[in-house]
mmCIF file of C-alpha atoms in Angstrom:
data_model
loop_
_atom_site.group_PDB
_atom_site.id
_atom_site.type_symbol
_atom_site.label_atom_id
_atom_site.label_comp_id
_atom_site.label_asym_id
_atom_site.label_seq_id
_atom_site.Cartn_x
_atom_site.Cartn_y
_atom_site.Cartn_z
ATOM 1 C CA UNK A 6 3.284 1.714 -8.115
ATOM 2 C CA UNK A 7 6.279 -0.221 -6.751
ATOM 3 C CA UNK A 8 6.561 -0.214 -2.974
ATOM 4 C CA UNK A 9 3.938 2.449 -2.434
ATOM 5 C CA UNK A 10 0.295 1.828 -1.655
ATOM 6 C CA UNK A 11 -2.501 3.221 -3.775
ATOM 7 C CA UNK A 12 -3.968 6.529 -2.646
ATOM 8 C CA UNK A 13 -0.978 8.803 -3.111
ATOM 9 C CA UNK A 14 -1.935 12.442 -3.362
ATOM 10 C CA UNK A 15 -1.628 14.015 -6.785
ATOM 11 C CA UNK A 16 -3.409 14.358 -10.087
ATOM 12 C CA UNK A 17 -5.515 11.199 -9.647
ATOM 13 C CA UNK A 18 -7.158 12.630 -6.540
ATOM 14 C CA UNK A 19 -7.614 16.021 -8.157
ATOM 15 C CA UNK A 20 -9.134 14.430 -11.270
ATOM 16 C CA UNK A 21 -11.727 12.679 -9.120
ATOM 17 C CA UNK A 22 -13.164 16.068 -8.177
ATOM 18 C CA UNK A 23 -12.864 17.496 -11.681
ATOM 19 C CA UNK A 24 -10.472 19.942 -13.217
ATOM 20 C CA UNK A 25 -12.982 22.722 -12.555
ATOM 21 C CA UNK A 26 -11.940 22.791 -8.888
ATOM 22 C CA UNK A 27 -8.307 23.273 -9.865
ATOM 23 C CA UNK A 28 -9.227 26.119 -12.147
ATOM 24 C CA UNK A 29 -10.954 27.859 -9.242
ATOM 25 C CA UNK A 30 -8.053 27.151 -6.894
ATOM 26 C CA UNK A 31 -10.228 24.947 -4.697
ATOM 27 C CA UNK A 32 -8.227 21.739 -4.878
ATOM 28 C CA UNK A 33 -8.716 19.520 -1.861
ATOM 29 C CA UNK A 34 -5.503 19.123 0.201
ATOM 30 C CA UNK A 35 -4.132 15.659 0.824
ATOM 31 C CA UNK A 36 -4.558 14.291 4.317
ATOM 32 C CA UNK A 37 -1.555 13.131 6.311
ATOM 33 C CA UNK A 38 -2.861 9.564 6.295
ATOM 34 C CA UNK A 39 -3.098 9.510 2.504
ATOM 35 C CA UNK A 40 0.699 9.552 2.089
ATOM 36 C CA UNK A 41 2.635 6.615 0.677
ATOM 37 C CA UNK A 42 3.195 3.602 2.899
ATOM 38 C CA UNK A 43 6.437 1.688 2.365
ATOM 39 C CA UNK A 44 6.276 -2.076 2.258
ATOM 40 C CA UNK A 45 8.645 -3.868 4.601
ATOM 41 C CA UNK A 46 10.193 -7.327 4.495
ATOM 42 C CA UNK A 47 8.272 -10.095 6.302
ATOM 43 C CA UNK A 48 8.600 -9.716 10.079
ATOM 44 C CA UNK A 49 9.836 -6.112 9.904
ATOM 45 C CA UNK A 50 7.994 -3.261 11.627
ATOM 46 C CA UNK A 51 8.274 0.514 11.927
ATOM 47 C CA UNK A 52 9.793 1.970 15.088
ATOM 48 C CA UNK A 53 12.163 4.669 16.301
ATOM 49 C CA UNK A 54 15.917 4.192 16.351
ATOM 50 C CA UNK A 55 19.109 5.950 17.263
ATOM 51 C CA UNK A 56 22.425 4.882 15.769
ATOM 52 C CA UNK A 57 25.486 6.949 16.667
ATOM 53 C CA UNK A 58 28.957 5.720 15.621
ATOM 54 C CA UNK A 59 32.146 7.608 16.499
ATOM 55 C CA UNK A 60 30.047 10.674 17.361
ATOM 56 C CA UNK A 61 28.249 10.650 13.974
ATOM 57 C CA UNK A 62 24.452 10.260 14.127
ATOM 58 C CA UNK A 63 23.538 7.854 11.351
ATOM 59 C CA UNK A 64 19.901 7.102 12.221
ATOM 60 C CA UNK A 65 17.700 9.235 14.456
ATOM 61 C CA UNK A 66 13.937 8.774 14.388
ATOM 62 C CA UNK A 67 11.817 6.587 12.136
ATOM 63 C CA UNK A 68 13.358 3.240 11.225
ATOM 64 C CA UNK A 69 12.365 -0.282 10.355
ATOM 65 C CA UNK A 70 13.400 -3.155 12.565
ATOM 66 C CA UNK A 71 13.253 -6.918 12.956
ATOM 67 C CA UNK A 72 13.602 -8.568 16.363
ATOM 68 C CA UNK A 73 14.530 -12.248 16.491
ATOM 69 C CA UNK A 74 13.536 -14.785 19.164
ATOM 70 C CA UNK A 75 16.902 -14.516 20.927
ATOM 71 C CA UNK A 76 16.489 -10.735 21.329
ATOM 72 C CA UNK A 77 18.936 -10.026 18.532
ATOM 73 C CA UNK A 78 17.756 -7.363 16.119
ATOM 74 C CA UNK A 79 18.374 -5.539 12.845
ATOM 75 C CA UNK A 80 17.549 -1.874 12.136
ATOM 76 C CA UNK A 81 17.400 0.104 8.875
ATOM 77 C CA UNK A 82 17.220 3.856 8.372
ATOM 78 C CA UNK A 83 14.006 5.209 6.819
ATOM 79 C CA UNK A 84 15.433 5.524 3.281
ATOM 80 C CA UNK A 85 16.520 1.892 3.080
ATOM 81 C CA UNK A 86 15.386 -0.167 0.083
ATOM 82 C CA UNK A 87 14.596 -3.859 0.291
ATOM 83 C CA UNK A 88 15.604 -6.752 -1.939
ATOM 84 C CA UNK A 89 12.611 -8.122 -3.844
ATOM 85 C CA UNK A 90 10.349 -5.269 -2.660
ATOM 86 C CA UNK A 91 11.838 -1.977 -3.862
ATOM 87 C CA UNK A 92 13.933 -3.530 -6.619
ATOM 88 C CA UNK A 93 13.968 -6.958 -8.316
ATOM 89 C CA UNK A 94 15.252 -9.861 -6.213
ATOM 90 C CA UNK A 95 19.048 -9.887 -6.323
ATOM 91 C CA UNK A 96 20.733 -13.118 -7.333
ATOM 92 C CA UNK A 97 23.735 -12.426 -5.066
ATOM 93 C CA UNK A 98 25.125 -9.888 -2.589
ATOM 94 C CA UNK A 99 26.875 -7.936 -5.368
ATOM 95 C CA UNK A 100 23.466 -7.084 -6.856
ATOM 96 C CA UNK A 101 21.942 -5.884 -3.560
ATOM 97 C CA UNK A 102 21.370 -2.169 -2.901
ATOM 98 C CA UNK A 103 21.544 -0.035 0.253
ATOM 99 C CA UNK A 104 20.205 3.525 0.454
ATOM 100 C CA UNK A 105 20.595 4.137 4.197
ATOM 101 C CA UNK A 106 22.518 3.072 7.263
ATOM 102 C CA UNK A 107 21.698 -0.212 9.002
ATOM 103 C CA UNK A 108 22.920 -2.137 12.037
ATOM 104 C CA UNK A 109 22.779 -5.608 13.579
ATOM 105 C CA UNK A 110 22.945 -6.390 17.306
ATOM 106 C CA UNK A 111 23.500 -10.030 18.230
ATOM 107 C CA UNK A 112 24.705 -12.431 20.915
ATOM 108 C CA UNK A 113 28.259 -13.665 20.469
ATOM 109 C CA UNK A 114 30.119 -15.833 22.971
ATOM 110 C CA UNK A 115 27.684 -14.882 25.742
ATOM 111 C CA UNK A 116 27.824 -11.098 25.227
ATOM 112 C CA UNK A 117 26.127 -8.551 22.985
ATOM 113 C CA UNK A 118 27.988 -7.371 19.879
ATOM 114 C CA UNK A 119 27.135 -5.544 16.695
ATOM 115 C CA UNK A 120 28.169 -4.055 13.408
ATOM 116 C CA UNK A 121 26.709 -2.024 10.555
ATOM 117 C CA UNK A 122 27.626 -0.210 7.370
ATOM 118 C CA UNK A 123 30.104 2.687 7.423
ATOM 119 C CA UNK A 124 28.971 3.867 3.984
ATOM 120 C CA UNK A 125 25.286 4.179 3.076
ATOM 121 C CA UNK A 126 25.781 2.144 -0.120
ATOM 122 C CA UNK A 127 27.431 -0.794 1.679
ATOM 123 C CA UNK A 128 25.436 -4.009 2.018
ATOM 124 C CA UNK A 129 28.221 -5.691 4.025
ATOM 125 C CA UNK A 130 28.957 -4.707 7.616
ATOM 126 C CA UNK A 131 32.251 -2.917 8.121
ATOM 127 C CA UNK A 132 34.057 -3.071 11.397
ATOM 128 C CA UNK A 133 33.196 -4.685 14.660
ATOM 129 C CA UNK A 134 31.786 -2.537 17.456
ATOM 130 C CA UNK A 135 33.075 -4.913 20.107
ATOM 131 C CA UNK A 136 31.235 -5.795 23.299
ATOM 132 C CA UNK A 137 27.984 -3.870 23.837
ATOM 133 C CA UNK A 138 26.291 -3.265 27.181
ATOM 134 C CA UNK A 139 22.515 -3.048 27.362
ATOM 135 C CA UNK A 140 21.239 0.190 28.931
ATOM 136 C CA UNK A 141 17.438 0.329 28.709
ATOM 137 C CA UNK A 142 16.428 0.413 25.043
ATOM 138 C CA UNK A 143 20.061 0.983 24.002
ATOM 139 C CA UNK A 144 23.168 -1.076 23.457
ATOM 140 C CA UNK A 145 26.321 0.916 24.113
ATOM 141 C CA UNK A 146 29.963 0.274 23.230
ATOM 142 C CA UNK A 147 33.110 2.365 23.314
ATOM 143 C CA UNK A 148 32.285 4.016 19.962
ATOM 144 C CA UNK A 149 28.616 3.218 19.347
ATOM 145 C CA UNK A 150 25.100 3.670 20.716
ATOM 146 C CA UNK A 151 22.239 1.691 19.149
ATOM 147 C CA UNK A 152 18.708 2.239 20.480
ATOM 148 C CA UNK A 153 15.394 0.765 19.368
ATOM 149 C CA UNK A 154 11.924 1.767 20.511
ATOM 150 C CA UNK A 155 8.858 0.026 19.144
ATOM 151 C CA UNK A 156 6.313 2.399 17.617
#
């Protein structure tokens, strides 16, 4: 089953009620809560994020995030895959996989800074977004806006 919890809708659920129901067109619909639940790395949670870089919206809506004690944080878009969860544990960075955009916001020399991937497949951060100013739930720089809201 990989990273998905048991209870996915499909033939298993239909079989539980018998193929006779399917023949009559009376198959029971799947409930919204029965959908797959992604596993996250330890300490990560689901939230809502906005990541806009150079006018391009990279993440808008559901995301996973980790907040560290210092207030620094990491966000991943909803299609991100995780080392040791969605694929076997990578032995080095070259074996890691990225399927979505991500970003890090951190303290550096007394100010907020950040970076992320410019290409979905990149596991290394490209570029430096410079000094970021906190504005509510967002951190804003000359070319970037990174927002995180807990779910």
